[in-house]
Amino acid sequence: MATETLRAFVCSFSVIVLFKLNVFFCQQFSISFQQPSDCGVDSYFDISRLSCVKCGPNQVSSKSGLACECQTGFRVLVSNGASITCQQCPDANQGVTQDGYGCVSCSGSVGENGKCQCPKGSVLVERDGNGNPLNESRCEACNATEPAFSAPDTTGNRCVRCEDSFINSSQSCVCGISNVQAGGMCFPSNGLPTSVVPNVIFSQLANSVLSAWFSNFMYSSAAACLLFSNRTACQSLGNMCVMNMHSFSTINNDACGLYNTVYRTTAAQGSSQDVSYWRANLPWLYYGDQLGLASRILQNEPLPVGFSFKGTQKNTNIELRAAVYSVRGEFLRWESVGGGNLQLCPDTPTRQQSAFTFGTAYKQSCVLSVSELLNRYPEPVFYDVFLVIQKPQEDTRLLAVPLLNINQQFNGQFTNEGSNINNWLLTRRLMLVDTLSGRQNSLSSSPGVIRVASNIKIGFRLVPNTQKGQVYPPLMTVTYSDIPVTYPTTQTVTVSFSLEYMMDQEEARVKTDIALGVLGGVAVVHSLLKTASWKRRIASPLIDLQTIMKFLVFYAGDLANIFFIITVGTGLYWLIFFKAQLFVSVLLPLPAQEERFVVYVGCAFALKTVQFLHKLFVQLSVDIFFIDWERPRGKASKHVEGSGEAKSQASPVSIWRTYFVANEWNEIQTIRKINPTFQVIAVLFFLEVVGFSNLALRDPSSELRRSPEAYTPPCSLILRYGVASAMWLCIGLIQVIFFTVVHERFVEDKIRQFVDLCSISNISVLLLSHRCFGYYIHGRSVHGHADTNMDEMNTNLKREAENLCGQRGLLPNSDTQTFQISITNRLRAQYDRIIEPISRRSGPSRLVDASANPCEQSTKAYHTMNRFLGSVIDHAHREMDYIVKDKLLFERLIGMEFIEPLDKSIFYNDDSHSFADVLFYGNEAVLLIFDTLFFCVVDLGSQNFILAAVLTYLQQLVFRLIRNGMGRRNLASKTLVDKRFLI
């Protein structure tokens, strides 16, 4: 015991020691976090130690914070590359030389930086021609007149030739009083306003910013462009107009106002590249300044090349090229658009390049940090975008891509925000991020506001009725966001880049409306016929509220079928013609144009739900009775109490045959021609595993398998509905055909088996789906008795197989056992009179006879109804007799009986077993369409085939349980069979 205690103590102590050692080792390899901004004025950041180190005596931290330098008035005495030693200049009139290693007497003054300074127009000289330091510095004046024309350079250390504008304007390096000096240049008097508005308007923030960039360079750029035709200055002026969103008004001294002034003034210089809107030496910014030109530019002449999705002439490549300019107006390069130059969101090159495949609906969006944009774009870059047109055996041509700037203002109005093309003002040149114009105090200060191209969209429009894939020139639409910079590390902006393709959908919409109108009229006529048939079958000549409601229910079902046919046809049309076309002749509707289609699908589903629930209600309220033809085969003695005698009476007939038939009917109430579980699994297999769902993507590819690295475009709701509905219907129809042709012939036919069971059981079935219309299954045994032993049953079946007995039909020498029946009012009244005591039990309590025994009432009503219906079938009641005849072909087509049963009921021969109409079996079309619409509606709402399949299966299960449970209850109440025997 002591040994075990000692061992436990040693183990615990070892664990504690190891834990402490681990903590020690972890702390040993950790350092404190420091950065250059934390070091202060008298320390620098050591890049080797990654920490702050104190500078030596008379030293301060440099601007970078990564080294030390001497204080003002101190020179470098010793420097070994790693450290320095500083010494103060001995004389107060001495200044530190420019290189920082010596002291020199100043002929002028000593500046705040401790170095000698010279007056304006002079340069500082500290060494002689051989490089020897002077005892006293000299200030040499630059000769600003001819022939030297010199002035100090930017460092102030040497005289250089002054800028040409000074020489041309004043024949010296001094800008005269009559001239204007701006931006380091000298300009003579000109037509430009001397006072400019260097403000940048940020309309989303409802304010303007006095831009340091505009203040320094706007007038000089405009003047140099106008007077000297300086191309770089012209480009710089155009860039400032672009930074001001191409907005112009009656003000002529802002950026765009100055550009337009120069544009009008230089009209005599002609145009560039034979483009009337492109003035020589100026950047091309506008397609005119008049409203109504956009439609002529965008929809007047198609591109000279066509696009094709397949075949040897396949052409789906969209090649865009951009001329790139710096903010100062310098031409930088030609760039192929793609690979992220216009796409701010990071992504793989393969996915980014997918944007430029014709027909592929591309959209990329992301959230970017403002601090990241400030670091990536210290200055804006400007793009003039062109579409490359390459025709065989011809030179490469560039087509200018017009720009629709949503932020542009024309006389204070945002004319480009609306959808009316006649109000648009098209422009050229765009930028992505502007972090420069929002700097107010100086160009080195942080911007107070930045502007980001938050939404760039390139749109192609198909030429109407083209068969060669012709499109109009593309339109680039850009929307900018104005962002006040407050906390850049936490601020974000959402940006997107997209390509969309459109065509005129008006013709398709008109055709759809015509189809709806025509088929809707047919649906009204068909619904009226159904209502008339229903009125005849309930034997009611009055048009009341119930009649109107029935008409609306019938019309809802017919209209649901119309909407379903149109939507499925529309989905298949776009699926086939878009995916299979060679040359582009159709393009998918845009998401906004699909809203009308989605409404049609919703209407179809809502109306089909009304029809389905009505069918379900009718099936759950059908009247049914089993007529037992079995008669007693002998007599049995029964002891009578009190008399002591035995009384002879007929042997009772077994009720088990009736129970057995009732149970079989209960089982076939929800059988269908398809297997719902297989249906759901098969649809999911083909859509998700095989890959048919990829056919719904908004691109021209028909491939079922896609690479994970490839870009996945968004789905088209029309294509998704077309694929889903076609797949569900195809698999359902295949199941129905297989069930009808193979399964029912060679495996099992439950409907015909039920009719055979009735004949063997000697039981007929009366079904009344309407008050005076229903179905009759004649199950009277040709052998007279069915309540027998096995030997006799086998003998009877053998005699029937060898045609040694009569046929099963209602009429002699006939095999027809199933009928549609149209009964008289008299027969129906007698039926209701017999069943009334039982029906009264479910009514108000004041109508129920409390002294009556429910079991005795049910038994009595059952025997009475059985004898009554049997006698009617045997023609025992002349006033309730019937005739048997065939239905006319037209009566079958429209589902209506022309002859009204006034004196005699009519039994119509029915070899098609249409009594299945009161079962799920006979309404497979309604159920299949309802399931299809349910599946598609859930998928359109969730964009998830798996969720749609699961919910559809649950819906089928729920309604099957409802049909089974309530159908079982109705069967028990109408047939007077105790529901405890319905298993």
Coordinates of C-alpha atoms in Angstrom, one line a residue, residues 257-449:
G257 CA -16.1 72.4 -67.9
L258 CA -12.4 73.2 -68.8
Y259 CA -12.3 70.0 -70.9
N260 CA -15.4 71.0 -72.9
T261 CA -14.0 74.5 -73.3
V262 CA -10.8 73.1 -74.8
Y263 CA -12.8 70.7 -76.9
R264 CA -14.9 73.5 -78.4
T265 CA -11.9 75.8 -78.9
T266 CA -9.8 73.3 -80.7
A267 CA -12.5 72.3 -83.2
A268 CA -10.3 73.5 -86.1
Q269 CA -7.7 70.8 -85.2
G270 CA -10.1 68.1 -86.5
S271 CA -10.7 64.6 -85.1
S272 CA -8.6 61.5 -84.4
Q273 CA -9.1 58.2 -86.1
D274 CA -12.1 59.6 -88.1
V275 CA -14.2 59.6 -85.0
S276 CA -16.1 62.8 -84.8
Y277 CA -16.3 62.7 -81.0
W278 CA -12.5 62.2 -80.6
R279 CA -10.8 65.6 -80.9
A280 CA -7.1 65.7 -81.9
N281 CA -4.7 65.7 -79.0
L282 CA -7.6 65.2 -76.5
P283 CA -8.8 62.1 -74.8
W284 CA -12.1 60.7 -76.1
L285 CA -14.5 61.2 -73.1
Y286 CA -18.0 61.8 -74.6
Y287 CA -20.3 60.5 -77.3
G288 CA -21.6 64.0 -77.8
D289 CA -23.4 66.1 -75.3
Q290 CA -27.0 65.7 -76.6
L291 CA -29.6 63.4 -75.3
G292 CA -31.0 60.7 -77.5
L293 CA -27.6 59.6 -79.1
A294 CA -27.3 56.4 -77.0
S295 CA -29.8 54.4 -79.0
R296 CA -28.1 55.2 -82.3
I297 CA -24.7 54.2 -80.9
L298 CA -25.8 51.0 -79.2
Q299 CA -28.5 49.7 -81.6
N300 CA -27.8 51.1 -85.0
E301 CA -25.1 48.8 -86.4
P302 CA -24.2 45.2 -85.3
L303 CA -20.7 44.0 -84.9
P304 CA -19.1 42.7 -88.1
V305 CA -18.4 39.3 -86.5
G306 CA -20.9 36.7 -85.1
F307 CA -20.7 34.3 -82.2
S308 CA -21.1 30.5 -82.4
F309 CA -21.3 28.0 -79.6
K310 CA -20.4 24.8 -81.5
G311 CA -19.0 23.5 -84.7
T312 CA -16.0 24.3 -86.8
Q313 CA -16.7 28.0 -86.7
K314 CA -17.0 28.1 -82.9
N315 CA -16.4 31.6 -81.6
T316 CA -17.1 32.4 -78.0
N317 CA -14.0 34.4 -77.1
I318 CA -14.6 38.0 -76.1
E319 CA -11.3 39.8 -76.4
L320 CA -11.1 43.3 -74.8
R321 CA -8.0 45.5 -74.9
A322 CA -7.4 48.6 -72.9
A323 CA -5.2 51.6 -73.3
V324 CA -3.9 52.4 -69.8
Y325 CA -3.0 55.9 -68.6
S326 CA -1.5 57.2 -65.4
V327 CA -3.2 60.0 -63.4
R328 CA -0.6 62.4 -64.9
G329 CA -1.7 61.6 -68.4
E330 CA 1.2 59.3 -69.3
F331 CA 0.5 56.4 -71.6
L332 CA 1.6 53.3 -69.7
R333 CA 0.8 50.3 -71.9
W334 CA -1.8 48.3 -73.8
E335 CA -3.4 45.6 -71.7
S336 CA -5.6 42.7 -72.5
V337 CA -8.7 42.9 -70.2
G338 CA -8.7 39.9 -68.0
G339 CA -6.6 38.4 -65.3
G340 CA -7.9 40.9 -62.7
N341 CA -7.2 44.3 -64.2
L342 CA -10.8 45.3 -64.2
Q343 CA -11.8 42.7 -61.6
L344 CA -11.1 43.9 -58.1
C345 CA -12.1 40.6 -56.5
P346 CA -9.2 38.1 -56.2
D347 CA -9.7 34.8 -57.9
T348 CA -7.9 32.2 -60.0
P349 CA -6.9 33.2 -63.5
T350 CA -9.1 30.4 -65.0
R351 CA -12.2 31.6 -63.3
Q352 CA -11.5 35.3 -64.1
Q353 CA -11.0 34.5 -67.7
S354 CA -14.4 32.7 -67.8
A355 CA -16.0 36.1 -67.8
F356 CA -15.0 36.6 -71.4
T357 CA -16.6 33.5 -72.8
F358 CA -19.7 34.6 -74.8
G359 CA -23.0 33.4 -73.4
T360 CA -21.6 32.7 -69.9
A361 CA -23.4 34.8 -67.3
Y362 CA -20.5 35.8 -65.1
K363 CA -20.8 37.5 -61.8
Q364 CA -18.1 38.0 -59.2
S365 CA -18.5 39.9 -56.0
C366 CA -16.6 40.2 -52.8
V367 CA -16.0 42.5 -49.8
L368 CA -12.7 44.5 -49.8
S369 CA -11.0 46.3 -47.0
V370 CA -10.6 50.1 -47.4
S371 CA -7.1 49.9 -46.0
E372 CA -6.2 47.3 -48.6
L373 CA -7.5 49.6 -51.4
L374 CA -5.4 52.5 -50.0
N375 CA -2.3 50.4 -50.2
R376 CA -2.9 48.8 -53.6
Y377 CA -4.0 52.0 -55.3
P378 CA -2.1 55.0 -54.1
E379 CA -3.0 56.7 -57.5
P380 CA -5.8 55.9 -59.9
V381 CA -5.2 54.2 -63.2
F382 CA -7.4 55.0 -66.2
Y383 CA -8.6 52.6 -68.9
D384 CA -9.9 53.2 -72.4
V385 CA -11.5 49.8 -73.3
F386 CA -11.8 48.5 -76.8
L387 CA -13.3 45.3 -78.3
V388 CA -10.9 43.5 -80.5
I389 CA -12.5 42.5 -83.9
Q390 CA -10.4 40.0 -85.8
K391 CA -11.8 38.9 -89.1
P392 CA -10.0 36.3 -91.2
Q393 CA -7.3 37.7 -93.5
E394 CA -7.9 41.3 -92.3
D395 CA -6.1 43.6 -89.9
T396 CA -7.0 43.7 -86.3
R397 CA -9.6 46.4 -85.6
L398 CA -10.5 48.0 -82.2
L399 CA -14.1 49.0 -81.5
A400 CA -14.5 51.5 -78.7
V401 CA -16.7 50.2 -75.9
P402 CA -19.1 52.9 -74.7
L403 CA -19.4 53.5 -70.9
L404 CA -22.6 54.3 -69.0
N405 CA -21.5 56.0 -65.8
I406 CA -24.4 55.8 -63.3
N407 CA -22.9 58.6 -61.2
Q408 CA -22.7 61.1 -64.0
Q409 CA -24.7 64.3 -63.6
F410 CA -26.0 66.4 -66.4
N411 CA -27.1 69.8 -65.2
G412 CA -27.5 68.4 -61.7
Q413 CA -29.6 65.4 -62.9
F414 CA -28.6 61.7 -62.8
T415 CA -29.7 61.0 -66.4
N416 CA -28.1 57.5 -66.5
E417 CA -30.0 56.0 -63.6
G418 CA -33.2 55.3 -65.5
S419 CA -33.9 52.6 -68.0
N420 CA -34.9 55.0 -70.8
I421 CA -32.0 54.8 -73.3
N422 CA -32.9 58.1 -74.8
N423 CA -31.9 59.9 -71.6
W424 CA -28.5 58.3 -71.4
L425 CA -25.2 60.1 -71.9
L426 CA -22.5 57.7 -73.0
T427 CA -18.9 58.3 -72.1
R428 CA -15.4 56.8 -72.4
R429 CA -12.6 56.1 -69.9
L430 CA -13.0 54.6 -66.4
M431 CA -11.0 54.2 -63.3
L432 CA -11.3 51.5 -60.6
V433 CA -10.2 53.2 -57.4
D434 CA -9.6 56.9 -56.7
T435 CA -7.6 57.6 -53.6
L436 CA -6.1 60.8 -54.9
S437 CA -8.8 63.4 -55.5
G438 CA -10.1 63.2 -52.0
R439 CA -6.8 64.5 -50.5
Q440 CA -7.4 68.0 -49.3
N441 CA -4.4 69.6 -47.5
S442 CA -1.6 68.1 -49.6
L443 CA -0.8 65.3 -51.9
S444 CA 1.0 63.4 -49.2
S445 CA -1.9 63.6 -46.8
S446 CA -4.4 60.8 -46.3
P447 CA -7.6 61.0 -48.4
G448 CA -10.8 62.0 -46.6
V449 CA -12.9 60.3 -49.2

